[in-house]
Coordinates of C-alpha atoms in Angstrom, one line a residue:
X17 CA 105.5 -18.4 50.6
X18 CA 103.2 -16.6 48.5
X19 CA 104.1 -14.1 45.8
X20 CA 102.6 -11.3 47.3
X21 CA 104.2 -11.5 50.6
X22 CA 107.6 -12.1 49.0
X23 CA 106.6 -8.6 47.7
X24 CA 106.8 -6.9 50.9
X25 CA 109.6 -8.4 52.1
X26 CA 111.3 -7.5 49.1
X27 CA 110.3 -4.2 49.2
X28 CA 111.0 -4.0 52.9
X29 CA 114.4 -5.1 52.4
X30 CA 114.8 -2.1 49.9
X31 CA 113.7 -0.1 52.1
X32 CA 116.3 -0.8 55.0
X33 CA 119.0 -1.3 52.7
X34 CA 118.5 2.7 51.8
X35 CA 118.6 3.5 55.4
X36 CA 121.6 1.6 55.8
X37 CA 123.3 4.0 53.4
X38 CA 121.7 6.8 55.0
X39 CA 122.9 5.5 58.8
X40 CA 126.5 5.8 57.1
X41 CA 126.3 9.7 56.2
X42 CA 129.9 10.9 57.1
X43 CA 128.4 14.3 58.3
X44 CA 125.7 13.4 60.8
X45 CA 126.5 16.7 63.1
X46 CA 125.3 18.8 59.7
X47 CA 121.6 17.5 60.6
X48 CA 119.4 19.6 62.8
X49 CA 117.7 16.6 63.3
X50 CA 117.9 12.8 65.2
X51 CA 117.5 11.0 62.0
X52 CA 120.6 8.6 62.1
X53 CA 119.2 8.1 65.6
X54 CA 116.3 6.8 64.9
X55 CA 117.4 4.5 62.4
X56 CA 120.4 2.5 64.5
X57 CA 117.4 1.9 66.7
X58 CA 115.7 -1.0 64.5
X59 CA 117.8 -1.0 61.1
X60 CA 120.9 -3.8 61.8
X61 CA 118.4 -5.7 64.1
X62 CA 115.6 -5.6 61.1
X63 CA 117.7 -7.8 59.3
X64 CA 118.3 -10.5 61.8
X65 CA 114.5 -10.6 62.5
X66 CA 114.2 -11.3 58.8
X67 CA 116.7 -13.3 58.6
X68 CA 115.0 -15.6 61.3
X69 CA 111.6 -14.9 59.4
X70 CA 112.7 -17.4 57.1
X71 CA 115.2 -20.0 58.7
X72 CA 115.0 -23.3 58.5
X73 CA 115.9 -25.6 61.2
X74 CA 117.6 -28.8 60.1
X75 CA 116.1 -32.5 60.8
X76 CA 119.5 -33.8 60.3
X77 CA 122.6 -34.1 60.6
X78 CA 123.5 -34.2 57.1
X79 CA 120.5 -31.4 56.3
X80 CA 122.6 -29.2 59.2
X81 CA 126.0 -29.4 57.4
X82 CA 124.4 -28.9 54.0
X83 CA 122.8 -25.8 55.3
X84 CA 125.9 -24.5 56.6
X85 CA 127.7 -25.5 52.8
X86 CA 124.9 -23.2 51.1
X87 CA 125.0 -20.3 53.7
X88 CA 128.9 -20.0 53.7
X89 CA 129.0 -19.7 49.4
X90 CA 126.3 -17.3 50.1
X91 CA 127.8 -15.0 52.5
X92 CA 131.6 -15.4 52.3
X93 CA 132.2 -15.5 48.8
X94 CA 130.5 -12.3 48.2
X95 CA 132.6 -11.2 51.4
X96 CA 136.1 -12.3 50.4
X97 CA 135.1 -10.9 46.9
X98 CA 134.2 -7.5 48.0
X99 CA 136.6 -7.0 50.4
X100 CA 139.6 -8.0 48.1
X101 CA 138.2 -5.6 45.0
X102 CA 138.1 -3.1 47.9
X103 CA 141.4 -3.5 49.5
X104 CA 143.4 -4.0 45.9
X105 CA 141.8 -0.6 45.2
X106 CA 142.4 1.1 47.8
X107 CA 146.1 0.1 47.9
X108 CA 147.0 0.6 44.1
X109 CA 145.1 4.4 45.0
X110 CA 147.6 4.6 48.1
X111 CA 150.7 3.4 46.8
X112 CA 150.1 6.1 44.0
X113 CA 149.7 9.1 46.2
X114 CA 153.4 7.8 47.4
X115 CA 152.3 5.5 50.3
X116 CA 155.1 3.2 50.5
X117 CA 155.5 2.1 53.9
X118 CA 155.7 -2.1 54.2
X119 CA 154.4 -1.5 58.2
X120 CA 151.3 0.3 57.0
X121 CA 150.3 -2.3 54.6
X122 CA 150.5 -5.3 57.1
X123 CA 149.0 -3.4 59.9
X124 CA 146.1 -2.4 57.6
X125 CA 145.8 -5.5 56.2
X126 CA 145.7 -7.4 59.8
X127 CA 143.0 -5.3 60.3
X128 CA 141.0 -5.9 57.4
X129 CA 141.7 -9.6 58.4
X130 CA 140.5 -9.2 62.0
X131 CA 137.5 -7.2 60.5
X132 CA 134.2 -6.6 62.5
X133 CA 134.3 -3.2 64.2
X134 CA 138.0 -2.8 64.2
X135 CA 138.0 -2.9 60.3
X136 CA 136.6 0.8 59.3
X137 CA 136.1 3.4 56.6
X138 CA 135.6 1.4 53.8
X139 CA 134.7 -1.7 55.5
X140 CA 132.3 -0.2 57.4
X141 CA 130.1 -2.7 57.1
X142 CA 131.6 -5.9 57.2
X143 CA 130.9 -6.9 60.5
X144 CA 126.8 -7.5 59.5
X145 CA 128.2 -10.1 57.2
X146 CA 130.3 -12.3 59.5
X147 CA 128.1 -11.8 62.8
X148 CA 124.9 -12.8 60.5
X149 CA 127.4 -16.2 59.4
X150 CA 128.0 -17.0 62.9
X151 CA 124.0 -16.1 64.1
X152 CA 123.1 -18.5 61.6
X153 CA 125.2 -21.7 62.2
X154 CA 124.7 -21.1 66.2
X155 CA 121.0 -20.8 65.9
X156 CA 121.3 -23.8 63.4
X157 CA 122.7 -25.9 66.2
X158 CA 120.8 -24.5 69.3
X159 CA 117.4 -25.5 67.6
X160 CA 119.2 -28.9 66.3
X161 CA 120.3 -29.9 69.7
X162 CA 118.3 -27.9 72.5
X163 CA 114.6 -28.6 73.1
X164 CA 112.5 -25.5 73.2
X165 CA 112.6 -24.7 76.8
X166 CA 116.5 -25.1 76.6
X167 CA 116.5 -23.0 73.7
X168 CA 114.5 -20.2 75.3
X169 CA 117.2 -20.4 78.6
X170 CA 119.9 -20.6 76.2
X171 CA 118.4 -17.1 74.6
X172 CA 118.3 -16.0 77.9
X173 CA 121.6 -16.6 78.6
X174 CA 123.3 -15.0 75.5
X175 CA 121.2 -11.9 75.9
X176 CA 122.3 -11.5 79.6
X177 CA 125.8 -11.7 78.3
X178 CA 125.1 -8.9 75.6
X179 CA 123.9 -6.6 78.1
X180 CA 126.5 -7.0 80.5
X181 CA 128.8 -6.7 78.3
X182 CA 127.6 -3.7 76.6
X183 CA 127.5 -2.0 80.6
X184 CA 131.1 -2.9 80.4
X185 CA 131.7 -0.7 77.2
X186 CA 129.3 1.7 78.2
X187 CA 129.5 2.2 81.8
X188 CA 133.2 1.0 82.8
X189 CA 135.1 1.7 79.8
X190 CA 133.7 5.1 78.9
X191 CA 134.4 7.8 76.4
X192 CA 133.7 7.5 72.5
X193 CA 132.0 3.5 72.4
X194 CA 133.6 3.5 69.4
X195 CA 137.1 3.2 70.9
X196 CA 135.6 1.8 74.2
X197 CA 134.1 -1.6 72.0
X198 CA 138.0 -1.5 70.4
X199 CA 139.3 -2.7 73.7
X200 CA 137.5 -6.3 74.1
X201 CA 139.7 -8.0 70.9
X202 CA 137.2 -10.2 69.7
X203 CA 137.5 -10.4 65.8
X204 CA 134.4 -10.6 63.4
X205 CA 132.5 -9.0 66.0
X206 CA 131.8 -12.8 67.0
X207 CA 130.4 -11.1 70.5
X208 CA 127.7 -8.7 68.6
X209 CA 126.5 -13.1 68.0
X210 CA 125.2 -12.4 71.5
X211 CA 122.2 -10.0 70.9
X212 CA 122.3 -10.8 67.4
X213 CA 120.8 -14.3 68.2
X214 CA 118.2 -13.0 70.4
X215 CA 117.1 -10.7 67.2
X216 CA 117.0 -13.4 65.0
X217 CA 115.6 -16.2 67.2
X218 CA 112.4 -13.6 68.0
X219 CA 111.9 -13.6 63.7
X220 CA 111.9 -17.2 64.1
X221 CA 109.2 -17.6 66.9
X222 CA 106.8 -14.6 66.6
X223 CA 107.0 -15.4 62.9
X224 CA 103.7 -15.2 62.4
X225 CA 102.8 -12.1 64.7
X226 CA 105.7 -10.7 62.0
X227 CA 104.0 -12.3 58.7
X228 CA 100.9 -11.1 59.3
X229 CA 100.6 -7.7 61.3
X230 CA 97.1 -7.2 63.1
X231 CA 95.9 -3.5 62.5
X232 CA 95.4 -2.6 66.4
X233 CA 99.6 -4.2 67.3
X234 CA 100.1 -1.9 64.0
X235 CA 98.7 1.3 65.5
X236 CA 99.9 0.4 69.3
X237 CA 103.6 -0.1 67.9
X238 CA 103.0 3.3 66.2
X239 CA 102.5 5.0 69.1
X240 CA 105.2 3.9 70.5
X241 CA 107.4 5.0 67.7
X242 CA 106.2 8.3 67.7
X243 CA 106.7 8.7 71.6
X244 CA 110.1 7.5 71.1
X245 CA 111.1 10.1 69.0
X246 CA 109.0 12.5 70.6
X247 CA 111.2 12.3 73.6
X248 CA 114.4 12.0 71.8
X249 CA 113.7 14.9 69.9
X250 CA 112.9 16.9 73.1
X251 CA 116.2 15.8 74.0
X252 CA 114.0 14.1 77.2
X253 CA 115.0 10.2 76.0
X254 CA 118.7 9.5 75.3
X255 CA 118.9 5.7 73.9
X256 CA 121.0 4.9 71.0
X257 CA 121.9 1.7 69.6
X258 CA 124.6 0.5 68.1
X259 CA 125.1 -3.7 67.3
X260 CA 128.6 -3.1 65.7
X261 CA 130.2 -1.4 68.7
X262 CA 128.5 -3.1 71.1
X263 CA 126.3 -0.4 72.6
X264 CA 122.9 -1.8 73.6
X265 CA 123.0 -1.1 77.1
X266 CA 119.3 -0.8 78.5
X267 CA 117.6 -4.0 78.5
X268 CA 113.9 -3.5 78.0
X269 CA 114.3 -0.6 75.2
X270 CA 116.6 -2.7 73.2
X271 CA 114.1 -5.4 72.6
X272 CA 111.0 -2.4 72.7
X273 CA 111.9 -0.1 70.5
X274 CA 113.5 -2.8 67.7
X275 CA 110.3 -4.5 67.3
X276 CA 107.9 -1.9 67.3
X277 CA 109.7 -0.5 64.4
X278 CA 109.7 -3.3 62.8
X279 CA 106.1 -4.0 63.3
X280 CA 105.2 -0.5 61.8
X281 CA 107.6 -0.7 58.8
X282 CA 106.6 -4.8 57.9
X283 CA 102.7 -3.8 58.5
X284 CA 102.7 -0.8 56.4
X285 CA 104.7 -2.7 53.3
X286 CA 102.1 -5.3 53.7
X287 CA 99.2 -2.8 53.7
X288 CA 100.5 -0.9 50.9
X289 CA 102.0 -3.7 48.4
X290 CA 97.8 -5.2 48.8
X291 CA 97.7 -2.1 46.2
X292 CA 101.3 -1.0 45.0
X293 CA 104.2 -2.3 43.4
X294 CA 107.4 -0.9 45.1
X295 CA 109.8 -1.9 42.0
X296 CA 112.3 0.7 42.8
X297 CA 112.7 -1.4 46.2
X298 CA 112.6 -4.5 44.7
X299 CA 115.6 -3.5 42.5
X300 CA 117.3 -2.1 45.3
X301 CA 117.0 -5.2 46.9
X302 CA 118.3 -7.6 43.9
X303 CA 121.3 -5.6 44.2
X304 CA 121.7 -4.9 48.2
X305 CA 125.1 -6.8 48.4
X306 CA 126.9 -4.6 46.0
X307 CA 124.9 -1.3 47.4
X308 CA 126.0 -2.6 51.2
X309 CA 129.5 -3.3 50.1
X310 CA 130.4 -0.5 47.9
X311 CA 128.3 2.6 49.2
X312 CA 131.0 3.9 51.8
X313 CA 133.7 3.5 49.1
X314 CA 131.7 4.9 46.8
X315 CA 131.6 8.2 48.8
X316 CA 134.8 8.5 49.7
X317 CA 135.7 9.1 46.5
X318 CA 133.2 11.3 45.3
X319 CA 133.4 13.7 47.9
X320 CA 136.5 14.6 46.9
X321 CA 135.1 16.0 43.8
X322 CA 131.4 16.8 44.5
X323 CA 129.9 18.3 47.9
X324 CA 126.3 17.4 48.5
X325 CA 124.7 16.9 51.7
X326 CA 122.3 13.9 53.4
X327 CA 120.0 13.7 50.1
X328 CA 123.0 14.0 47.2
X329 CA 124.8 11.4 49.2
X330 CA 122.4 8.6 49.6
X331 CA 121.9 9.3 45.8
X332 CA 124.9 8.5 44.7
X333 CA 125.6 5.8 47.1
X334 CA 123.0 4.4 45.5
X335 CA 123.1 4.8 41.7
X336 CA 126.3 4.5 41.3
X337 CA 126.7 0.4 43.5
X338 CA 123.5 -0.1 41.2
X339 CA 124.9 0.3 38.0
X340 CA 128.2 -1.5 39.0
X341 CA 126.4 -4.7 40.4
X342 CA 124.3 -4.3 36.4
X343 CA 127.1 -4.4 34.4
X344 CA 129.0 -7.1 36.7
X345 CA 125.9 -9.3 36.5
X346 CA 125.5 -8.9 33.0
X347 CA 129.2 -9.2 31.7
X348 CA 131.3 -10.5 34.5
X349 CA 131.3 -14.7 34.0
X350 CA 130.4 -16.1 37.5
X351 CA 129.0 -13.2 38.8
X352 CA 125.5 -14.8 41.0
X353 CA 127.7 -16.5 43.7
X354 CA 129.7 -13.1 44.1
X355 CA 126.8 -11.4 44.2
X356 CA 125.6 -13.6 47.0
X357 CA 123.2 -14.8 44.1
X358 CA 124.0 -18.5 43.9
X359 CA 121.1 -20.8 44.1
X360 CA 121.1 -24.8 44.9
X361 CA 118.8 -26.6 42.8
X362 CA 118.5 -29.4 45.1
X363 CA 117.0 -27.2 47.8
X364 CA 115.0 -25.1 45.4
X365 CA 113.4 -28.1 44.6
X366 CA 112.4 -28.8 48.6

């Protein structure tokens, strides 16, 4: 991997980790604009892609389980971390303002136990973490075990599923999706695994159409960007996307509109970083897991002090996870591994 293309992927990453906090604006219906649209069209499946961008099948055995070892310390530490500082917080804050019920505590905490999309406000976004766990080690397997046809069928398959499924919530169950996803009890959103495979397994075989994005895909995939919001805009397209709650109901746009996004955002970071350092993304990205973690906790607490709109809010959501995630690296003893930071030498080294 050269240095220069870890620059854009750095910077890329940045990038989509700011539109992450952005996609989590507690006002949306103050916008006179599709913005949080657009972006749950191609930000949770970017990551995936990447993700598969750079996976590693293993040759054996003892290479699978070791790559499972190093994936778990570098996803669920920083998750049981996270989510404990959070919880802890949040229940010294509520037993203060006189919450005392025992009933509300367990029921809460079940929830924050059964996590993926029935684990909310504060958790918001713990569901990426345990459905990109679980991508991981199945992928890990399927390209361990399966031979490419039966890999592709096996794609096939899962992706099938995921859209049938989604019809279900959609289509059958009705109403808010939110609720509608609520009523298939599957915990760590182990189901979202279904499209979430497809997503990663497509970084992982058009890697290089990905790594290297020719000018005239570049331009087509921008056409196709722009006519997709065009029409959604106009209020003449109505597609939204949603991985966490299982909305992702029309087959061909969820695949379209995903990748040509992607396509525009990764060829213009490589373009751009031929001539420009993003720093400020890079930095963002060093400290994405606290930013991810901490933004929607972050807000709810400043909001009740502060009222800013779309702009104010993705500024503090990001400062203020930034500076925490400095001064825990700096002073707190151990803090790589729970900043999803730890690195093995004897891979390095590979």
């Amino acid at each position: 991997m050269t240095k220069k293309r870890l620059t854009w992927v750095d910077a890329t990453k940045g990038f989509l980790m700011i539109l992450v906090v952005i996609g989590h604006y507690p006002e949306p219906e103050q916008l006179d604009h599709p913005l949080l649209t657009y972006i749950y069209w191609f930000h949770m499946p970017a990551f995936f892609v990447l993700s598969g961008l750079f996976f590693r099948p293993a040759d054996s055995n003892i290479s699978m389980w070791q790559s499972i070892k190093k994936r778990s310390i570098q996803l669920l530490v920083p998750y049981i971390f996270f989510v404990f500082i959070i919880t802890c917080l949040r229940y010294v804050l509520a037993f203060i303002n006189g919450t005392v019920d025992f009933d509300y505590y367990k029921h809460d905490l079940l929830t924050i136990l059964f996590g993926g999309r029935f684990a909310r406000g504060s958790y918001g976004v713990i569901w990426f973490i345990t459905t990109l766990f679980f991508t991981y080690i199945a992928f890990l397997f399927v390209t361990r075990y399966l031979n490419r046809v039966n890999q592709i069928l096996f794609l096939m398959l899962c992706y099938i599923l995921a859209e049938l499924e989604s019809f279900y919530v959609v289509y059958v169950i009705g109403g808010n999706v939110d609720e509608a996803s609520q009523t298939i009890l599957v915990p760590w959103d182990l189901d979202v695994v279904l499209i979430a495979i497809v997503y990663f397994a497509i970084g992982y075989y058009a890697k290089e159409i990905f790594l290297h994005v020719r000018f005239p895909l570049w331009i087509i995939c921008i056409a196709i960007t722009l006519m997709a919001m065009r029409l959604t805009w106009n209020e003449e397209l109505d597609y939204h996307l949603s991985m966490k709650f299982i909305r992702y109901s029309h087959p061909i746009l969820d695949l379209a509109l995903p990748i040509a996004f992607l396509l525009v955002i990764f060829g213009f970071f490589q373009l751009i970083t031929k001539y420009i350092r993003f720093k400020i993304l890079e930095f963002i990205e060093m400290h994405s897991i606290a930013i991810m973690y901490l933004h929607i906790s972050v807000d709810k607490f400043m909001n009740d002090f502060i009222e800013y709109g779309l702009f104010g809010y993705t500024l503090i959501c990001l400062i203020i996870p930034l500076i925490i995630s400095v001064i825990v690296q700096r002073f707190m003893p151990y803090a790589s591994p729970l900043m999803g930071n730890f690195r093995f030498k004897k891979w390095a080294k590979s």
